[in-house]
Coordinates of C-alpha atoms in Angstrom, one line a residue:
M385 CA 71.3 160.9 84.7
I386 CA 69.2 163.8 85.2
D387 CA 70.7 166.8 83.6
F388 CA 71.8 169.6 86.2
S389 CA 73.3 171.8 83.8
Y390 CA 70.6 174.4 84.4
T391 CA 72.4 175.0 87.9
A392 CA 75.1 176.9 85.9
W393 CA 71.9 179.5 86.2
I394 CA 72.0 179.9 89.7
L395 CA 75.3 181.3 89.6
L396 CA 74.6 183.7 86.7
L397 CA 71.7 185.2 87.3
P398 CA 72.9 187.2 90.6
I399 CA 75.9 188.2 88.5
F400 CA 73.4 189.4 86.2
L401 CA 71.4 191.2 88.5
F402 CA 74.6 193.1 90.2
I403 CA 75.3 194.3 86.4
V404 CA 72.0 195.1 85.9
I405 CA 71.0 197.0 88.9
G406 CA 74.2 198.6 89.4
L407 CA 74.6 200.2 85.6
L408 CA 70.8 201.1 85.3
G409 CA 69.3 201.0 88.8
N410 CA 69.7 204.9 89.3
R411 CA 67.5 205.4 86.0
F412 CA 64.4 204.4 87.3
K413 CA 62.3 205.1 91.0
P414 CA 64.5 202.9 93.7
I415 CA 61.7 200.3 94.4
V416 CA 61.9 199.2 90.7
S417 CA 65.9 198.1 91.9
G418 CA 64.0 196.5 94.9
I419 CA 61.7 194.5 92.8
V420 CA 63.9 193.4 90.5
G421 CA 66.4 191.7 93.0
T422 CA 63.6 190.0 95.0
S423 CA 62.3 189.1 91.9
G424 CA 65.5 187.4 90.4
L425 CA 66.3 185.9 93.9
F426 CA 63.0 184.6 94.1
I427 CA 63.7 182.8 90.8
I428 CA 67.5 181.4 91.9
W429 CA 65.5 180.1 95.2
L430 CA 63.0 178.0 93.0
L431 CA 66.2 177.0 91.0
S432 CA 67.7 175.9 94.0
L433 CA 64.5 174.1 95.5
V434 CA 64.1 172.0 92.2
T435 CA 67.6 170.8 92.5
A436 CA 67.5 170.0 95.8
Y437 CA 64.3 167.9 94.9
K438 CA 65.9 166.1 92.2
Y439 CA 68.8 165.8 94.3
F440 CA 67.7 164.1 97.2
F441 CA 64.3 162.4 95.7
V442 CA 64.8 161.6 92.2
L443 CA 68.4 161.0 91.4
E444 CA 69.7 157.4 91.5
K445 CA 72.1 156.7 94.7
A446 CA 75.3 155.0 94.1
A447 CA 75.6 151.1 94.5
D448 CA 76.5 151.3 98.1
G449 CA 73.4 153.5 99.0
S450 CA 75.5 157.0 99.1
F451 CA 74.7 160.4 97.5
L452 CA 76.6 161.1 94.5
K453 CA 79.3 163.4 94.1
F454 CA 79.3 164.9 90.2
M455 CA 80.0 168.2 88.5
A456 CA 77.0 169.5 87.1
F457 CA 78.8 171.8 85.2
N458 CA 82.5 172.3 84.5
M459 CA 84.7 174.4 82.4
R460 CA 88.5 174.8 81.8
W461 CA 89.8 178.3 83.0
L462 CA 93.4 178.2 83.5
N463 CA 96.0 175.6 83.0
L464 CA 98.8 176.2 85.3
T465 CA 100.7 172.9 84.0
D466 CA 99.8 169.7 82.0
K467 CA 98.0 168.2 85.0
L468 CA 97.3 171.4 87.4
H469 CA 94.6 173.6 86.4
I470 CA 91.9 175.9 87.4
D471 CA 88.3 175.1 86.5
M472 CA 84.9 176.9 86.9
G473 CA 81.8 174.8 87.7
V474 CA 79.0 173.5 90.0
L475 CA 80.0 170.8 92.2
L476 CA 76.5 169.0 93.7
D477 CA 76.9 167.0 96.8
P478 CA 74.8 166.8 100.3
I479 CA 76.4 169.9 101.8
S480 CA 76.6 171.9 98.2
V481 CA 72.9 171.4 97.9
M482 CA 71.9 172.0 101.5
M483 CA 74.0 175.4 101.3
L484 CA 72.1 176.4 98.4
I485 CA 68.7 176.2 99.9
V486 CA 70.2 177.9 103.0
I487 CA 71.9 180.9 101.1
T488 CA 68.8 181.4 98.7
T489 CA 66.3 181.4 101.6
V490 CA 67.6 183.7 103.7
S491 CA 69.1 186.1 101.0
L492 CA 65.4 186.0 99.3
M493 CA 64.2 186.9 103.0
V494 CA 66.8 189.7 103.1
H495 CA 65.6 191.4 99.8
L496 CA 62.1 191.2 100.6
Y497 CA 62.5 192.9 103.8
S498 CA 65.3 195.3 102.8
I499 CA 62.2 196.7 100.5
G500 CA 60.7 198.2 103.4
Y501 CA 63.9 198.9 105.7
M502 CA 65.7 200.3 103.8
H503 CA 63.1 202.6 102.0
G504 CA 63.9 206.3 101.5
E505 CA 67.8 205.6 101.9
K506 CA 70.3 207.1 100.0
G507 CA 71.9 204.4 97.7
F508 CA 69.1 202.2 97.8
S509 CA 69.6 200.5 94.7
R510 CA 73.6 200.3 95.1
F511 CA 72.7 198.2 98.4
F512 CA 70.5 196.0 96.1
A513 CA 73.0 195.8 93.5
L514 CA 75.4 194.9 96.5
L515 CA 73.4 192.3 97.7
S516 CA 73.2 190.3 94.6
L517 CA 77.1 190.6 94.5
F518 CA 77.1 188.8 98.0
S519 CA 74.7 186.1 96.8
F520 CA 76.7 185.3 93.8
S521 CA 80.2 185.5 96.0
M522 CA 78.8 183.1 98.2
L523 CA 76.6 180.6 96.0
G524 CA 80.0 180.3 93.8
L525 CA 81.8 179.3 96.8
V526 CA 79.5 176.4 97.9
V527 CA 79.1 174.9 94.3
A528 CA 83.0 175.5 93.7
T529 CA 84.4 172.0 91.7
N530 CA 87.9 172.6 93.4
I531 CA 89.4 174.7 96.0
F532 CA 90.8 177.3 94.0
Q533 CA 87.8 178.5 92.5
M534 CA 86.3 178.4 96.5
Y535 CA 89.3 180.9 96.7
V536 CA 88.2 183.3 94.1
F537 CA 84.9 183.4 95.3
W538 CA 85.9 183.4 98.9
E539 CA 87.8 186.5 98.1
L540 CA 84.8 188.0 96.3
V541 CA 82.8 187.2 99.7
G542 CA 85.5 189.8 101.6
V543 CA 85.1 192.3 98.9
S544 CA 81.0 192.0 99.0
S545 CA 81.6 192.3 103.0
Y546 CA 83.6 195.3 102.8
L547 CA 81.5 197.3 100.5
L548 CA 78.4 196.2 102.4
I549 CA 79.6 197.0 106.0
G550 CA 81.1 200.4 104.6
F551 CA 77.4 201.1 102.8
Y552 CA 77.0 204.3 105.1
Y553 CA 80.5 205.5 104.0
T554 CA 79.6 209.1 105.3
K555 CA 80.1 207.7 109.0
D556 CA 83.6 207.4 110.1
S557 CA 82.7 204.3 112.3
A558 CA 81.1 202.5 109.4
V559 CA 84.3 203.0 106.9
A560 CA 86.6 202.0 109.7
A561 CA 84.5 198.9 110.5
S562 CA 84.6 197.8 106.9
K563 CA 88.5 198.2 106.9
K564 CA 88.8 196.3 110.1
A565 CA 87.0 193.0 108.7
F566 CA 88.5 193.6 105.3
I567 CA 92.3 193.7 106.9
V568 CA 91.4 191.0 109.8
T569 CA 90.5 188.5 106.8
R570 CA 93.1 189.3 104.5
F571 CA 95.7 188.1 107.2
A572 CA 93.6 185.0 107.6
D573 CA 93.0 184.4 103.8
L574 CA 97.1 184.7 103.3
G575 CA 97.1 181.2 105.6
F576 CA 94.4 180.0 103.3
L577 CA 96.4 180.6 100.0
I578 CA 99.4 179.2 101.8
G579 CA 97.5 175.9 102.4
I580 CA 96.0 175.7 99.1
L581 CA 99.5 176.1 97.6
M582 CA 101.1 173.3 100.1
L583 CA 97.9 171.2 99.3
S584 CA 98.1 171.4 95.7
Y585 CA 102.0 171.1 95.7
V586 CA 101.7 167.8 97.2
T587 CA 98.8 166.2 95.5
G588 CA 98.9 168.0 92.0
T589 CA 95.0 169.0 91.9
F590 CA 92.6 171.3 93.1
D591 CA 89.6 169.0 92.2
F592 CA 87.6 168.5 95.2
I593 CA 86.4 165.0 93.8
T594 CA 89.8 163.9 93.4
L595 CA 90.9 165.2 96.9
T596 CA 88.3 163.8 99.3
G597 CA 87.7 160.7 97.3
P598 CA 88.5 157.1 98.4
D599 CA 92.0 157.4 96.1
S600 CA 92.8 161.1 97.0
P601 CA 96.5 161.7 96.8
A602 CA 96.1 163.7 100.0
L603 CA 95.3 160.5 102.0
T604 CA 99.0 159.0 101.1
S605 CA 101.1 162.1 99.9
G606 CA 103.2 164.2 102.0
Q607 CA 102.9 162.0 105.2
G608 CA 107.0 161.2 105.1
V609 CA 107.7 165.2 104.8
W610 CA 107.6 166.7 108.3
F611 CA 108.8 170.0 109.6
L612 CA 108.0 170.5 114.1
G613 CA 106.8 167.4 114.2
L614 CA 103.7 167.4 111.8
S615 CA 103.6 166.7 108.4
T616 CA 103.1 168.4 105.4
M617 CA 99.4 167.8 105.1
T618 CA 98.9 168.6 108.6
W619 CA 100.1 172.0 107.9
S620 CA 98.4 172.9 104.9
M621 CA 95.2 171.9 106.5
I622 CA 96.0 174.1 109.7
F623 CA 96.8 177.2 107.4
V624 CA 93.4 176.1 105.7
F625 CA 91.7 176.4 108.9
M626 CA 93.3 179.6 109.5
G627 CA 91.3 180.9 106.5
G628 CA 88.1 179.3 107.7
A629 CA 88.7 180.7 111.3
G630 CA 89.2 184.4 109.9
K631 CA 86.0 184.3 108.1
S632 CA 84.0 182.5 110.6
A633 CA 85.6 185.0 113.5
M634 CA 87.1 182.5 115.5
F635 CA 89.3 183.4 118.4
P636 CA 91.5 185.0 117.7
L637 CA 90.4 186.4 114.6
H638 CA 87.0 187.3 115.8
I639 CA 87.6 191.2 116.4
W640 CA 85.9 192.1 113.1
L641 CA 82.7 190.7 113.2
P642 CA 81.0 192.7 116.1
D643 CA 82.1 195.9 114.3
A644 CA 80.4 194.7 111.2
M645 CA 77.1 195.9 112.8
E646 CA 78.0 199.0 111.3
G647 CA 76.3 198.1 108.1
P648 CA 72.4 197.9 107.4
T649 CA 70.7 195.5 109.6
P650 CA 69.9 193.3 106.4
V651 CA 73.4 192.7 105.7
S652 CA 74.0 191.6 109.4
A653 CA 71.3 189.0 109.0
L654 CA 73.1 187.9 105.6
I655 CA 76.7 187.7 106.7
H656 CA 75.5 186.0 110.0
A657 CA 72.9 183.6 108.7
A658 CA 73.7 182.5 105.3
T659 CA 77.0 183.8 104.0
M660 CA 80.2 185.2 105.2
V661 CA 80.6 183.7 108.7
V662 CA 79.5 180.0 107.7
A663 CA 82.1 179.7 104.8
G664 CA 84.7 178.7 107.5
V665 CA 82.4 175.9 108.5
Y666 CA 81.9 175.1 105.3
L667 CA 85.2 174.8 104.2
V668 CA 86.1 172.5 106.7
A669 CA 83.2 170.3 106.1
R670 CA 84.3 170.3 102.2
L671 CA 87.4 169.0 102.9
F672 CA 86.8 166.7 106.0
P673 CA 88.4 163.3 104.8
I674 CA 91.4 165.2 104.6
Y675 CA 91.3 166.4 107.9
V676 CA 90.4 163.1 109.5
F677 CA 92.6 160.7 107.8
S678 CA 95.7 163.2 106.9
A679 CA 95.4 165.7 109.3
P680 CA 94.0 164.7 112.8
V681 CA 96.3 167.1 114.5
A682 CA 94.5 169.9 112.9
L683 CA 91.2 168.6 113.4
D684 CA 91.8 168.6 117.1
I685 CA 93.0 172.4 116.6
V686 CA 89.6 173.0 114.8
M687 CA 87.9 171.4 118.3
W688 CA 89.7 173.7 120.6
V689 CA 89.3 176.9 118.7
G690 CA 85.6 175.9 118.3
A691 CA 85.0 175.4 121.9
F692 CA 87.2 177.7 122.9
S693 CA 85.4 180.5 120.7
S694 CA 82.0 179.3 121.9
I695 CA 82.3 180.1 125.5
F696 CA 84.3 183.2 125.1
A697 CA 81.9 184.7 122.9
A698 CA 78.6 183.7 125.1
I699 CA 80.6 185.3 128.0
I700 CA 80.8 188.6 126.5
A701 CA 77.3 188.8 124.8
C702 CA 75.9 188.4 128.5
T703 CA 77.6 192.0 129.2
Q704 CA 76.8 194.0 126.0
Y705 CA 74.0 196.4 125.7
D706 CA 73.8 196.9 121.9
I707 CA 71.4 194.4 120.5
K708 CA 73.0 194.0 117.4
R709 CA 76.6 193.3 119.2
V710 CA 74.6 190.7 121.4
L711 CA 73.6 188.9 118.2
A712 CA 77.1 189.0 116.7
Y713 CA 79.0 187.7 119.8
S714 CA 76.1 185.0 120.2
T715 CA 77.0 184.0 116.2
I716 CA 80.7 183.6 117.4
S717 CA 79.4 181.4 119.6
Q718 CA 77.3 179.5 117.7
I719 CA 79.6 179.0 114.7
G720 CA 82.3 177.8 117.2
L721 CA 79.8 175.3 118.6
M722 CA 79.8 174.2 114.9
M723 CA 83.4 174.0 114.6
F724 CA 83.5 171.8 118.1
G725 CA 81.1 169.4 116.1
L726 CA 83.4 169.1 113.3
G727 CA 86.0 168.5 115.4
V728 CA 84.9 165.8 117.5
S729 CA 83.4 163.9 114.5
G730 CA 84.7 160.9 112.9
Y731 CA 84.2 159.4 109.5
G732 CA 81.1 157.8 108.1
G733 CA 77.8 156.4 110.1
H734 CA 77.5 157.3 113.9
E735 CA 81.4 158.2 114.1
G736 CA 80.3 161.1 111.9
L737 CA 77.7 162.3 114.1
G738 CA 79.5 165.5 115.0
Y739 CA 79.7 166.0 111.1
M740 CA 76.2 165.7 110.6
A741 CA 74.9 167.4 113.6
S742 CA 77.4 170.6 112.4
M743 CA 75.8 170.7 109.5
F744 CA 72.4 170.2 110.6
H745 CA 73.1 173.0 113.1
L746 CA 74.3 175.4 110.7
F747 CA 71.1 174.7 108.4
T748 CA 68.9 175.6 111.4
H749 CA 71.0 178.4 112.8
A750 CA 70.3 180.1 109.4
F751 CA 66.7 180.4 110.4
F752 CA 66.5 181.5 113.7
K753 CA 69.6 183.7 113.5
A754 CA 68.5 185.6 110.5
L755 CA 65.3 185.9 112.1
L756 CA 67.0 187.6 115.4
F757 CA 69.0 190.0 113.3
L758 CA 65.7 190.7 111.0
G759 CA 63.7 191.1 114.4
A760 CA 66.2 193.5 115.7
G761 CA 66.0 195.7 112.6
A762 CA 62.2 196.0 113.0
I763 CA 62.8 196.9 116.4
I764 CA 65.6 199.4 115.9
H765 CA 63.1 200.7 113.1
A766 CA 60.2 201.3 115.8
V767 CA 62.8 203.0 118.6
H768 CA 65.5 204.5 116.6
S769 CA 67.9 203.2 119.1
N770 CA 70.4 200.0 119.2
Y771 CA 70.8 199.6 123.0
M772 CA 68.7 197.8 125.1
N773 CA 68.5 200.1 127.6
D774 CA 66.4 202.8 125.5
M775 CA 64.0 199.7 125.4
G776 CA 61.3 197.9 127.3
G777 CA 57.5 197.0 127.1
L778 CA 57.5 196.6 123.5
H779 CA 55.4 193.4 123.3
K780 CA 52.1 195.5 122.8
N781 CA 53.3 197.6 120.6
L782 CA 55.3 195.1 118.2
P783 CA 53.0 192.0 118.4
I784 CA 54.1 190.2 115.4
T785 CA 58.2 191.2 115.7
H786 CA 57.6 190.1 119.2
A787 CA 55.8 186.9 118.6
T788 CA 58.5 185.8 116.1
F789 CA 61.7 187.2 118.1
L790 CA 60.5 184.8 121.2
I791 CA 60.6 182.0 118.6
A792 CA 64.0 182.8 117.7
C793 CA 65.1 183.1 121.4
L794 CA 63.2 179.6 122.1
A795 CA 65.4 178.1 119.5
I796 CA 68.5 179.4 119.9
A797 CA 68.5 178.2 123.4
G798 CA 67.5 174.9 122.9
V799 CA 64.4 174.5 123.8
P800 CA 62.2 171.8 122.4
P801 CA 60.4 171.1 119.9
L802 CA 61.9 174.1 118.3
A803 CA 65.0 173.7 115.3
G804 CA 67.8 174.6 117.6
F805 CA 67.2 171.7 120.2
F806 CA 67.9 168.9 117.6
S807 CA 70.9 170.2 116.2
K808 CA 72.6 171.3 119.6
D809 CA 71.9 168.1 120.9
E810 CA 73.1 166.0 118.5
I811 CA 76.2 168.0 118.7
L812 CA 76.4 167.7 122.4
A813 CA 75.9 163.7 122.1
A814 CA 78.7 163.6 119.6
G815 CA 81.1 165.5 122.0
S816 CA 80.1 163.6 125.1
E817 CA 81.7 160.7 123.1
R818 CA 85.1 162.4 122.6
S819 CA 85.6 164.8 125.5
L820 CA 83.6 165.0 128.9
L821 CA 85.5 168.5 129.3
L822 CA 84.5 170.0 126.1
Y823 CA 81.0 168.5 126.7
W824 CA 80.6 169.8 129.6
V825 CA 81.9 173.4 128.5
E826 CA 79.5 173.1 125.5
M827 CA 76.5 172.4 128.0
I828 CA 77.4 175.6 129.9
V829 CA 77.3 177.3 126.6
S830 CA 73.8 176.3 126.2
G831 CA 73.1 177.9 129.7
L832 CA 74.7 181.2 128.7
T833 CA 73.1 181.4 125.3
A834 CA 69.7 180.6 127.0
F835 CA 70.4 183.5 129.6
Y836 CA 72.0 186.3 127.0
M837 CA 69.3 185.7 124.8
F838 CA 66.7 186.3 127.0
R839 CA 68.1 188.9 128.8
L840 CA 67.7 190.6 125.4
Y841 CA 64.3 189.7 125.1
F842 CA 62.9 190.6 128.5
S843 CA 64.7 193.8 128.5
I844 CA 63.4 194.7 124.9
F845 CA 59.9 193.6 125.1
W846 CA 59.0 193.8 129.2
G847 CA 60.9 195.3 131.6
K848 CA 60.3 199.2 132.5
K849 CA 58.5 200.4 129.6
Q850 CA 60.3 203.3 128.2
E851 CA 59.5 207.3 127.1
Y852 CA 59.7 207.3 123.5
H853 CA 59.2 210.3 121.3
Q854 CA 56.9 208.7 119.1
T855 CA 54.7 205.5 119.7
P856 CA 56.6 202.8 118.8
H857 CA 54.6 201.1 115.9
E858 CA 54.9 197.6 113.9
A859 CA 57.1 197.5 110.7
P860 CA 55.4 197.1 107.4
K861 CA 54.6 193.7 105.6
T862 CA 57.6 193.5 103.7
M863 CA 59.2 193.7 107.0
T864 CA 57.0 191.4 109.1
I865 CA 56.3 188.6 106.3
P866 CA 60.0 187.5 106.3
L867 CA 59.9 187.3 110.0
M868 CA 56.9 185.0 110.1
I869 CA 58.1 183.0 107.1
L870 CA 61.6 182.5 109.1
A871 CA 59.9 182.0 112.2
L872 CA 58.1 178.9 110.6
G873 CA 61.5 177.4 109.5
A874 CA 62.8 178.0 113.4
L875 CA 59.6 175.9 114.4
L876 CA 59.9 173.0 111.8
A877 CA 63.4 172.9 110.3
G878 CA 64.4 170.6 113.3
L879 CA 61.8 167.9 112.6
I880 CA 63.8 167.2 108.9
P881 CA 65.4 163.8 109.7
F882 CA 68.7 165.5 108.6
S883 CA 70.9 162.4 108.8
N884 CA 69.0 160.8 106.0
F885 CA 70.3 163.4 103.9
V886 CA 73.8 165.1 105.0
T887 CA 76.6 162.7 106.6
S888 CA 80.1 162.7 106.2
D889 CA 80.3 159.8 103.7
R890 CA 77.1 161.0 102.1
L891 CA 75.6 157.5 103.3
P892 CA 72.5 158.1 105.6
F893 CA 72.0 156.7 108.7
V894 CA 69.2 156.8 111.4
S895 CA 70.3 159.0 114.5
H896 CA 68.5 159.2 117.7
L897 CA 67.6 161.7 120.3
D898 CA 69.5 160.4 123.2
M899 CA 67.4 161.2 126.4
G900 CA 70.7 161.5 128.9
I901 CA 72.0 164.3 126.7
A902 CA 68.6 166.4 126.0
I903 CA 66.8 166.0 129.2
P904 CA 70.1 167.7 131.1
A905 CA 70.4 170.4 127.9
V906 CA 67.0 171.5 128.0
L907 CA 67.2 171.8 132.0
V908 CA 70.3 173.9 131.5
G909 CA 68.7 176.0 129.0
L910 CA 65.7 176.5 131.1
T911 CA 67.6 177.6 134.0
G912 CA 69.5 179.9 131.6
I913 CA 65.9 181.3 130.9
V914 CA 64.9 181.4 134.6
V915 CA 67.8 183.4 135.6
A916 CA 67.3 185.9 132.8
A917 CA 63.3 186.5 133.9
F918 CA 64.5 186.9 137.3
F919 CA 66.7 189.7 136.5
Y920 CA 65.0 191.2 133.9
L921 CA 61.3 190.6 133.2
K922 CA 60.9 193.5 135.9
E923 CA 63.1 196.0 136.5
T924 CA 65.4 195.7 139.2
D925 CA 68.8 196.7 140.6
I926 CA 70.2 192.5 140.7
P927 CA 71.5 192.7 137.1
D928 CA 74.1 195.6 138.4
K929 CA 74.7 194.2 142.0
V930 CA 75.9 190.3 140.2
F931 CA 77.8 192.6 137.7
K932 CA 79.8 194.3 140.6
A933 CA 79.9 191.6 143.0
L934 CA 81.7 189.5 139.7
G935 CA 84.3 192.7 140.0
S936 CA 87.7 192.6 137.3
F937 CA 85.6 189.5 135.5
S938 CA 82.7 191.4 134.8
Q939 CA 84.6 194.4 133.6
A940 CA 86.7 192.5 131.4
A941 CA 84.2 190.4 129.7
F942 CA 82.1 194.0 128.9
H943 CA 85.3 195.3 127.3
K944 CA 85.3 192.2 125.4
F945 CA 88.4 191.1 127.2
Y946 CA 90.4 193.7 125.9
I947 CA 91.4 191.8 122.9
D948 CA 90.7 194.9 120.5
E949 CA 93.4 196.8 123.0
L950 CA 95.8 194.4 122.7
Y951 CA 95.6 194.2 119.0
L952 CA 96.1 197.9 119.0
F953 CA 99.1 197.8 121.1
I954 CA 100.8 195.2 119.2
T955 CA 100.2 197.0 116.0
K956 CA 100.9 200.4 117.3
K957 CA 103.1 200.4 120.1
I958 CA 105.5 197.1 118.8
I959 CA 104.7 196.4 114.8
F960 CA 104.8 200.3 114.1
N961 CA 107.3 201.5 116.2
Y962 CA 110.0 198.8 116.2
I963 CA 109.5 197.3 112.6
S964 CA 107.3 199.8 110.3
R965 CA 109.4 203.0 111.4
P966 CA 112.7 201.2 110.7
V967 CA 111.5 199.9 107.5
A968 CA 110.3 203.3 106.4
W969 CA 113.9 204.8 107.5
F970 CA 115.6 202.3 105.6
D971 CA 113.1 203.0 102.5
R972 CA 113.6 206.6 102.8
H973 CA 117.2 206.8 103.4
I974 CA 119.1 203.9 102.2
V975 CA 116.8 202.9 99.1
D976 CA 115.3 206.3 98.1
G977 CA 118.9 207.5 99.1
A978 CA 120.7 205.5 96.6
M979 CA 117.9 206.0 93.7
N980 CA 118.6 209.5 94.1
G981 CA 122.3 209.1 94.3
L982 CA 122.2 207.3 90.8
A983 CA 119.6 210.3 89.9
Y984 CA 122.5 212.8 90.8
I985 CA 125.5 211.1 89.2
T986 CA 123.4 210.6 85.7
N987 CA 122.4 214.3 86.1
E988 CA 126.1 215.7 86.9
T989 CA 127.7 213.2 84.3
S990 CA 125.1 214.5 81.6
D991 CA 125.8 218.2 82.6
R992 CA 129.6 217.6 81.7
I993 CA 129.5 215.6 78.7
K994 CA 126.5 217.4 77.1
K995 CA 129.4 219.9 75.7
L996 CA 131.1 217.3 73.5
Q997 CA 127.4 217.5 71.3
S998 CA 127.7 220.9 70.7
G999 CA 126.6 220.6 66.9
Q1000 CA 129.9 222.9 66.1
L1001 CA 131.8 220.8 62.9
Q1002 CA 135.1 222.6 64.1
Q1003 CA 134.9 221.1 67.6
Y1004 CA 134.1 217.5 65.8
A1005 CA 136.8 217.8 63.5
L1006 CA 139.3 218.6 66.4
V1007 CA 138.1 215.8 68.6
F1008 CA 138.5 213.5 65.4
I1009 CA 142.0 214.8 64.8
S1010 CA 143.2 214.6 68.3
G1011 CA 142.1 210.9 68.8
A1012 CA 143.5 210.0 65.4
L1013 CA 146.5 211.3 66.7
L1014 CA 146.3 209.9 70.0
L1015 CA 145.9 206.4 68.3
V1016 CA 148.8 207.1 65.8
L1017 CA 150.8 207.6 68.7
L1018 CA 150.1 204.8 70.6
F1019 CA 150.6 202.5 67.5
V1020 CA 154.3 203.7 67.5
Y1021 CA 154.5 203.5 70.9
L1022 CA 153.7 200.1 71.0
W1023 CA 155.7 199.2 67.5
T1024 CA 159.0 200.6 68.4
S1025 CA 158.9 198.9 72.2

């Protein structure tokens, strides 16, 4: 057996970087923090590559030909009962090893890019310290050996995102966005915690290997306990998915993600491509055998929520003008597509096509979505605006950004032979076997994705050339080199025979391109691109006419279907007025009143009896003799009667 205990350093190094940069970063020039943070991530990336190579190509497989699932490192942390305990360690299996590559690659590119993007910013060292904390949190989440370790790092991811979204803490909008992300995901995480407690109560374990193994108590326990027509295991998986839906910004818990764009753009790339938002997809994938065999109703919920979120967010993305918000809604749509892939999947072999396709799309999406956000950062860096209305004709001014951004747009639109084409095609193929209705929904999503991405591309790089205060220029090499590396990933990642490495049962299988799915999907995507070119390649009034023709629907989409307003109405008008205020009145007048009354009685009583302790000997003698006489009289009375 190959020794993988060194993988503990993949976790220890980023937290060490966080402590060192956080405590010592301000003692040196800011660039030192960037170099130290980036160098540290480079070492972690190399360790992850070595781990992936050893795991997939050197380590012997199990007797049945499947990749092994084992703990490379594990230590006991807390003992709850003789059998129930919480460990900390590193679990290696195909999806955790794959996620190590995704997280470290994107994080390394973000670190390198940030040296140029954040140059001159106040809090440069603090930014790199928080990037290390974010990387540590997500790495700890994906290699967790048990669900409670995952929950601990899950919350650390939430804290990290809160700190980075609110990085510009002097801006009210950034502070509000960070609080919104933190509060919304806390509600979802409460569901996750309830699900963990239910699951551990029924199975008696937190351990992933035990929970998802062939003899798992989760596959047999709890099925006889029912509530509202659903078993205990089904309820626990629904609550677990609630946590995943919150972290992955699925409807209706999606409202925090667009506002999270208030953080620096490299943070957006990290959140959307490699860390926070994909955590929910990874959570469902990690517990996938339980969903399939013990909670199929919960898996159906995953499917429907994913499908609805994908088309809901895609429609909104077609109407937004802030380029980072367009990309934010694009992420919600793409994560919804991944959830849909998991929801339509079975277990093992070709039945597990949706699972493999979902993980494949998570892998490819990391490259082109990180590229899109970092490209958006380079554009914003050049024109000092987030709005596409302030952009146009930039293809000559930003040649590298233009070329790499075009590659990313083609990849996410599913144009062959780029990465997004292969992974999206597999999801559509899996969906066509499960539900024709949802298959066509996702086919429409494919067309909308191509349309809004090329609406963005044409509006920024072509269209009407704007009058800029300063001539836009290409970003420095620290920013363009990561763009070119990620563009290479967006070009080539789809060529990996992914089903040879990552499957639901860890047994490789051969997947084939289904031309009956691929050709219509490509045609739909090309249609979206052509329509976007017709609308936005040159300046026309067609988009405005179409927007007005759609009337109230387009207005509703532009205002994000008023979901934020609905939340505000529910919280301010209903919860605050009819729940919070009565509770506050009860607290002030009943609880506080009772405590104040007790304090008043205590004070009055003490004032009245404190004279008994005057310190005068004569008074004490009088009281003593009086008491003694009373006792004597009482004794005589009782004796004679």
